[in-house]
């Protein structure tokens, strides 16, 4: 009867291994990696998984074996009277120490590449990311490459980056702690009020999509909804002409709106026109939400400027 | 040296007999008692009560993760009637904060140090009581203000603390940052301070008692590993707690007295300027101080569990502990290294990454003594004559699950991997494998094992085995898949993770975990039922029902006031001489004097 407990312990070990083997097929595994450094993290994970997996199998096997083998004996029977085996103690202590030292050693470089300031890319800061309850305020320096000038472009919860270029971001917080977590870029860094922390990464060639920004540090009741997006733009413009036309048309309509509004002092009519234009601006809003990933980053920046002008016009 | 100390103690023992004023009133005997056994039992029942409260809180968390924004049955209408039975994000943050705070500060720490520490230490070293019985009584009664603070915080404006059990400022220290950062947070800080005072009183008592009150013949290396681990834990606590207490006082001052230890200059939170700005504080300072205590606290919660586990395993494997001295050195090693690894909680915090590398290396090496302990437990079982009592099953389960908790720690210690898994469910999986899979299984083992000594009756064995089977099964089913959530990047502490496309597909797995967690919670009712009915209906237990060697089994069950009758026991050997060829039986109590037996026969 006692031996049956061995089955329970064996089942637990088998379940652990089986669900790890099954998980990737269900997507219970690493999200897609689109950064150039992410493979270093993933590789290290697999190395540790191999080493710990081996230790796991070995220790659980011994555990199940002893439970099977040494239970259910007769009551009077005695156990082995042994206190220790010195060489064995030394052996497992030193082997474990050596393995741990090796694991410690192999990861130093990956960490340095991702976090040591001395290894940051030698580029201008791409954007300031200011975290706050419960949004990401993102500022680009605009075409002059300088922050705090008139052509700065500001956006909410949207980080636009060009593919393949090293991106350097200055991370700040204006209230409590937040954490800038990009699961697909293998980036996580707390944002701390009173500190400016540089974060850098590069997107793999051929990436052209949007990815989520997650707040990973508890920042209040709205922590769960502090979501942002990273938009990866291609290097080359694909269809700039069509977009220019669309923006020009929009701008024309907006000019028309301004003229309309000025001409009609009648309150009722004015409201009517406003409603019509809100519809138009709603279209513009959607446009901003899905900001044409086919554009290069520079073209996106131009468009953002124009949109900003348009919104200013509305006011 | 040890001999002369021992004989001095023998003489002392005859002088300090306290037979008079034996008859105490009910209040002095069971409520304001100075008897270490009663205090231990008081700690036991109090912590078991909070174990249920902490468990209820997590049901809300699990419900929300499985069926977000839907009405919670039974508790929903009862607790969140105003929201139509739906859990609000404010309550969600409060629930996981208080779940962890209660489980750590009101359950695991006080049950190990308070309940087991008090009950076991004097019995295992052959003392009549603690060195300072009144201080001991106060250590229990200082838990009450803490409990009152925690319970009351649910009813103040804004509700209980909701900044996580780590209480990171500025979220925790600025009133305008969150509803829970009001009075609830102040009560949390005050409550934890009281727990600290209680623990410190206990620690000083344990250290003094173990150093000065061991019975004749009880050298340090003849102490059972439970006492050893409680001894080292007490030292650990005595050194780590002052730092936590200082940090708690500093945060209380930031909140109430306008200081700015943890608040950066000119901070505006939620459109309100934080008080204490302009003094140039640093939020990360709190994290250093907090983890300087709270990393060792992890060992405060696991070392006694390891000790208990060793005693139970040797007893039911009918074998000496394999590598007794390496076990003691491993405990000391863990405690020593435990003071220089705290930064591994802060790799992504903005702390200098060079420091991260240093903490990574120290953390890697703290895995070594833990591994040595696992190997020695396996060595203990090897070649034994294992008896699977409910206590032993829980002890073996401890080894099985602690292996998982120990190994998953290596992933988090690896700084680059930690970038991805930090603040995800990988961490939640790890802590539950260590604290539930580890500490709680050992606590169960300890309760099944020492219950006869506490109450003179056995717990019901078939019920105990059923409870074990269900607990082990559901704990693994609930906690293991959390590793996979973590690998997928699933963050902890989100009231609704599924509006991220990245995590949408993890809903099904979370529902599975929730169902298992609910079953795990219900299973604990069997345990509570068993504890209560066995008090009156349990099979009567003799002095030494498990044929154990250590000293506590030479006292009556339950042990009387003063433990040992007219004269103290005398110890002749270590506590693990099971299956010794010197005697016919497979146990050889520490007190049995083989030389005297030979001489007389
Ligand atoms: Cu946030
Ligand atoms: Cu957050
Ligand atoms: Cu730690």
Coordinates of C-alpha atoms in Angstrom, one line a residue, chain B residues 261-573:
Chain B
X261 CA 12.9 59.7 2.8
X262 CA 11.4 57.9 -0.1
X263 CA 9.7 60.8 -2.0
X264 CA 11.6 62.6 -4.8
X265 CA 11.6 66.4 -5.0
X266 CA 8.5 68.2 -6.4
X267 CA 6.5 65.0 -6.8
X268 CA 2.9 65.4 -7.9
X269 CA 0.7 62.4 -7.8
X270 CA -2.8 62.4 -9.0
X271 CA -2.8 66.2 -9.2
X272 CA -1.8 66.5 -5.5
X273 CA 1.6 67.6 -4.5
X274 CA 3.2 65.0 -2.2
X275 CA 4.2 66.2 1.2
X276 CA 7.8 65.9 2.1
X277 CA 9.0 66.9 -1.4
X278 CA 12.0 69.1 -1.7
X279 CA 14.0 67.0 0.7
X280 CA 15.3 64.9 -2.2
X281 CA 14.3 61.4 -1.2
X282 CA 14.8 58.2 -3.2
X283 CA 12.1 55.6 -3.8
X284 CA 14.7 52.9 -4.4
X285 CA 16.1 53.4 -0.9
X286 CA 12.9 51.7 0.4
X287 CA 13.5 48.7 -1.8
X288 CA 17.0 48.3 -0.5
X289 CA 15.9 48.5 3.2
X290 CA 12.8 46.4 2.6
X291 CA 14.6 43.6 0.8
X292 CA 17.5 43.6 3.2
X293 CA 14.9 42.3 5.6
X294 CA 12.6 40.5 3.3
X295 CA 15.1 38.3 1.5
X296 CA 16.3 36.9 4.8
X297 CA 12.5 36.7 5.7
X298 CA 12.2 34.2 2.9
X299 CA 14.7 32.0 4.9
X300 CA 12.9 32.8 8.1
X301 CA 10.0 31.1 6.4
X302 CA 11.9 28.2 5.0
X303 CA 14.7 27.3 7.4
X304 CA 12.5 26.2 10.3
X305 CA 10.4 24.3 7.7
X306 CA 13.6 22.5 6.6
X307 CA 14.4 21.7 10.2
X308 CA 11.0 20.3 10.9
X309 CA 11.2 18.3 7.7
X310 CA 14.5 16.7 8.7
X311 CA 13.1 15.6 12.1
X312 CA 10.0 14.1 10.5
X313 CA 12.0 12.3 7.8
X314 CA 14.6 10.8 10.1
X315 CA 11.8 9.5 12.4
X316 CA 9.7 7.8 9.7
X317 CA 12.6 6.7 7.5
X318 CA 14.0 5.0 10.7
X319 CA 17.4 6.2 9.7
X320 CA 19.9 8.7 11.0
X321 CA 19.8 12.0 9.1
X322 CA 22.3 11.8 6.3
X323 CA 25.0 14.4 6.7
X324 CA 23.8 16.0 10.0
X325 CA 26.8 18.4 10.2
X326 CA 26.6 19.3 6.5
X327 CA 22.9 20.1 7.2
X328 CA 23.9 22.4 10.0
X329 CA 26.5 24.1 7.9
X330 CA 24.0 24.4 5.0
X331 CA 21.5 26.2 7.3
X332 CA 24.3 28.5 8.5
X333 CA 25.5 29.1 5.0
X334 CA 22.0 30.0 3.7
X335 CA 21.6 32.4 6.7
X336 CA 25.0 34.0 6.1
X337 CA 24.7 34.4 2.3
X338 CA 21.1 35.5 2.8
X339 CA 22.3 38.9 3.9
X340 CA 24.1 39.6 0.6
X341 CA 21.6 38.7 -2.0
X342 CA 18.8 41.1 -1.5
X343 CA 19.5 43.0 -4.7
X344 CA 18.2 40.1 -6.8
X345 CA 14.7 41.6 -6.3
X346 CA 15.9 44.8 -7.8
X347 CA 17.6 43.9 -11.1
X348 CA 15.0 46.0 -13.1
X349 CA 14.5 48.6 -10.5
X350 CA 16.9 51.2 -11.8
X351 CA 19.6 50.1 -9.4
X352 CA 23.1 50.3 -11.0
X353 CA 23.3 47.3 -13.3
X354 CA 26.9 46.6 -12.2
X355 CA 25.5 45.9 -8.7
X356 CA 23.1 43.6 -10.4
X357 CA 26.0 41.4 -11.6
X358 CA 27.4 41.2 -8.1
X359 CA 24.0 40.2 -6.6
X360 CA 23.5 37.7 -9.4
X361 CA 26.7 35.9 -8.4
X362 CA 25.9 35.8 -4.7
X363 CA 22.4 34.6 -5.5
X364 CA 23.7 31.8 -7.7
X365 CA 25.8 30.5 -4.8
X366 CA 23.0 30.6 -2.3
X367 CA 21.5 27.7 -4.4
X368 CA 24.4 25.6 -3.2
X369 CA 23.4 25.0 0.4
X370 CA 19.8 24.4 -0.6
X371 CA 20.9 21.8 -3.1
X372 CA 23.1 20.1 -0.5
X373 CA 20.1 19.9 1.8
X374 CA 18.0 18.2 -0.9
X375 CA 20.8 15.7 -1.6
X376 CA 21.1 14.9 2.1
X377 CA 17.3 14.4 2.5
X378 CA 17.4 11.9 -0.4
X379 CA 20.4 10.3 1.3
X380 CA 18.3 10.0 4.5
X381 CA 15.5 8.2 2.7
X382 CA 17.9 5.9 0.8
X383 CA 18.2 2.6 2.6
X384 CA 15.5 3.5 5.2
X385 CA 12.4 1.6 6.4
X386 CA 9.9 4.3 5.4
X387 CA 6.6 4.6 7.2
X388 CA 4.1 6.7 5.3
X389 CA 2.2 8.5 8.0
X390 CA 0.4 11.7 7.1
X391 CA 3.4 13.6 8.6
X392 CA 5.9 11.7 6.5
X393 CA 3.9 12.1 3.3
X394 CA 3.9 15.9 3.8
X395 CA 7.7 15.8 4.5
X396 CA 8.4 13.8 1.3
X397 CA 6.2 16.2 -0.6
X398 CA 8.2 19.1 0.8
X399 CA 11.3 17.6 -0.9
X400 CA 9.5 17.0 -4.1
X401 CA 8.1 20.5 -4.4
X402 CA 11.1 22.3 -2.8
X403 CA 13.2 20.9 -5.7
X404 CA 11.0 22.7 -8.1
X405 CA 11.0 26.0 -6.1
X406 CA 14.8 25.8 -5.7
X407 CA 15.4 25.2 -9.4
X408 CA 13.1 27.9 -10.6
X409 CA 15.0 30.3 -8.4
X410 CA 18.0 29.9 -10.7
X411 CA 16.1 31.3 -13.7
X412 CA 15.3 34.4 -11.7
X413 CA 18.8 34.8 -10.4
X414 CA 20.1 34.9 -13.9
X415 CA 19.9 38.7 -14.6
X416 CA 19.2 38.5 -18.4
X417 CA 16.4 35.9 -18.0
X418 CA 15.0 38.0 -15.1
X419 CA 14.5 40.9 -17.5
X420 CA 11.7 38.8 -19.2
X421 CA 10.3 37.0 -16.2
X422 CA 10.5 39.7 -13.5
X423 CA 7.1 40.7 -12.2
X424 CA 5.4 37.9 -14.1
X425 CA 3.7 34.7 -12.9
X426 CA 7.0 32.9 -13.0
X427 CA 7.8 34.8 -9.8
X428 CA 4.4 33.9 -8.4
X429 CA 5.0 30.2 -9.3
X430 CA 8.4 30.3 -7.6
X431 CA 7.2 31.9 -4.4
X432 CA 4.3 29.5 -4.1
X433 CA 6.5 26.5 -4.7
X434 CA 8.8 27.7 -1.9
X435 CA 6.1 29.0 0.5
X436 CA 3.3 26.6 -0.1
X437 CA 5.2 23.7 -1.6
X438 CA 7.9 24.2 0.9
X439 CA 6.9 25.9 4.1
X440 CA 3.2 24.8 4.2
X441 CA 3.9 21.2 3.6
X442 CA 6.5 21.2 6.4
X443 CA 4.0 23.0 8.6
X444 CA 1.5 20.2 7.9
X445 CA 4.1 17.6 8.6
X446 CA 5.0 19.3 11.8
X447 CA 1.4 19.6 13.0
X448 CA 0.6 15.9 12.2
X449 CA 3.9 14.9 13.9
X450 CA 3.7 17.0 17.1
X451 CA -0.1 17.1 17.5
X452 CA 0.1 14.1 20.0
X453 CA 2.7 16.0 22.0
X454 CA 0.6 19.1 22.0
X455 CA -2.8 17.6 22.9
X456 CA -2.1 14.0 24.0
X457 CA -4.2 12.7 21.1
X458 CA -3.5 11.7 17.5
X459 CA -5.0 13.4 14.5
X460 CA -7.1 11.1 12.3
X461 CA -4.7 9.4 9.9
X462 CA -7.0 8.4 7.0
X463 CA -8.3 12.0 7.0
X464 CA -4.8 13.2 7.1
X465 CA -3.8 11.1 4.2
X466 CA -6.8 12.2 2.2
X467 CA -6.0 15.8 3.0
X468 CA -2.4 15.2 1.9
X469 CA -3.4 13.5 -1.4
X470 CA -5.7 16.3 -2.4
X471 CA -3.4 19.1 -1.3
X472 CA -0.4 17.7 -3.1
X473 CA -2.4 17.1 -6.3
X474 CA -4.2 20.5 -6.4
X475 CA -1.1 22.4 -5.3
X476 CA 0.9 21.0 -8.2
X477 CA -2.0 21.5 -10.7
X478 CA -2.6 25.1 -9.5
X479 CA 1.0 26.3 -9.1
X480 CA 3.0 24.5 -11.8
X481 CA 1.3 26.0 -14.9
X482 CA 2.1 29.5 -13.5
X483 CA 5.7 28.9 -14.6
X484 CA 4.3 28.8 -18.2
X485 CA 2.3 31.9 -17.7
X486 CA 5.5 33.6 -16.6
X487 CA 7.4 32.4 -19.7
X488 CA 4.7 33.9 -21.8
X489 CA 5.3 37.2 -20.0
X490 CA 1.9 37.2 -18.2
X491 CA 2.4 39.9 -15.6
X492 CA 1.3 39.6 -12.0
X493 CA -1.0 42.1 -10.3
X494 CA -3.1 43.0 -13.3
X495 CA -6.9 43.2 -12.7
X496 CA -7.6 42.4 -16.4
X497 CA -4.6 41.1 -18.4
X498 CA -6.7 40.1 -21.3
X499 CA -7.1 43.4 -23.0
X500 CA -3.5 42.9 -24.0
X501 CA -3.5 40.8 -27.2
X502 CA -0.3 39.2 -26.0
X503 CA -2.0 37.5 -23.1
X504 CA -5.5 36.9 -24.4
X505 CA -4.9 33.2 -25.2
X506 CA -3.8 32.6 -21.6
X507 CA -7.4 32.8 -20.2
X508 CA -8.1 29.1 -20.5
X509 CA -5.0 28.2 -18.6
X510 CA -5.9 30.7 -15.9
X511 CA -9.4 29.2 -15.6
X512 CA -7.8 25.8 -15.0
X513 CA -5.6 27.2 -12.3
X514 CA -8.5 28.9 -10.6
X515 CA -10.5 25.7 -10.5
X516 CA -7.6 23.9 -8.9
X517 CA -6.9 26.7 -6.5
X518 CA -10.6 26.6 -5.3
X519 CA -10.3 22.8 -4.8
X520 CA -7.0 23.4 -2.9
X521 CA -8.7 25.9 -0.7
X522 CA -11.7 23.6 0.0
X523 CA -9.3 20.7 0.8
X524 CA -7.9 22.8 3.7
X525 CA -11.3 22.5 5.4
X526 CA -10.6 18.8 5.9
X527 CA -7.5 19.7 7.7
X528 CA -9.2 22.2 10.0
X529 CA -12.0 19.7 10.7
X530 CA -9.4 17.1 11.5
X531 CA -7.6 19.4 13.9
X532 CA -10.8 20.3 15.7
X533 CA -12.4 16.8 16.0
X534 CA -9.1 15.2 17.0
X535 CA -9.0 17.5 20.1
X536 CA -11.9 15.5 21.6
X537 CA -12.2 12.4 19.5
X538 CA -8.6 11.6 18.6
X539 CA -6.9 8.4 19.6
X540 CA -5.0 8.8 22.8
X541 CA -1.3 9.1 22.4
X542 CA 1.4 7.9 24.8
X543 CA 4.7 9.6 25.5
X544 CA 6.4 8.4 22.4
X545 CA 3.9 7.3 19.8
X546 CA 6.3 7.5 16.8
X547 CA 9.2 5.7 18.5
X548 CA 11.3 8.9 18.2
X549 CA 14.7 9.7 19.7
X550 CA 14.6 13.3 20.4
X551 CA 13.9 14.7 23.9
X552 CA 10.4 16.0 23.5
X553 CA 9.2 12.5 23.2
X554 CA 10.5 11.7 26.7
X555 CA 8.0 14.2 28.2
X556 CA 4.4 13.3 28.9
X557 CA 1.8 13.9 26.2
X558 CA 0.7 16.6 26.7
X559 CA 3.8 17.8 28.7
X560 CA 3.0 19.3 32.1
X561 CA 4.0 22.7 33.3
X562 CA 7.7 22.6 33.7
X563 CA 7.9 19.7 31.2
X564 CA 10.1 17.2 33.1
X565 CA 8.8 16.5 36.5
X566 CA 11.3 16.6 39.4
X567 CA 14.6 16.4 37.5
X568 CA 15.9 17.4 34.1
X569 CA 16.6 14.7 31.5
X570 CA 20.3 13.8 30.7
X571 CA 21.4 13.4 27.1
X572 CA 23.8 10.7 26.0
X573 CA 23.9 11.0 22.2

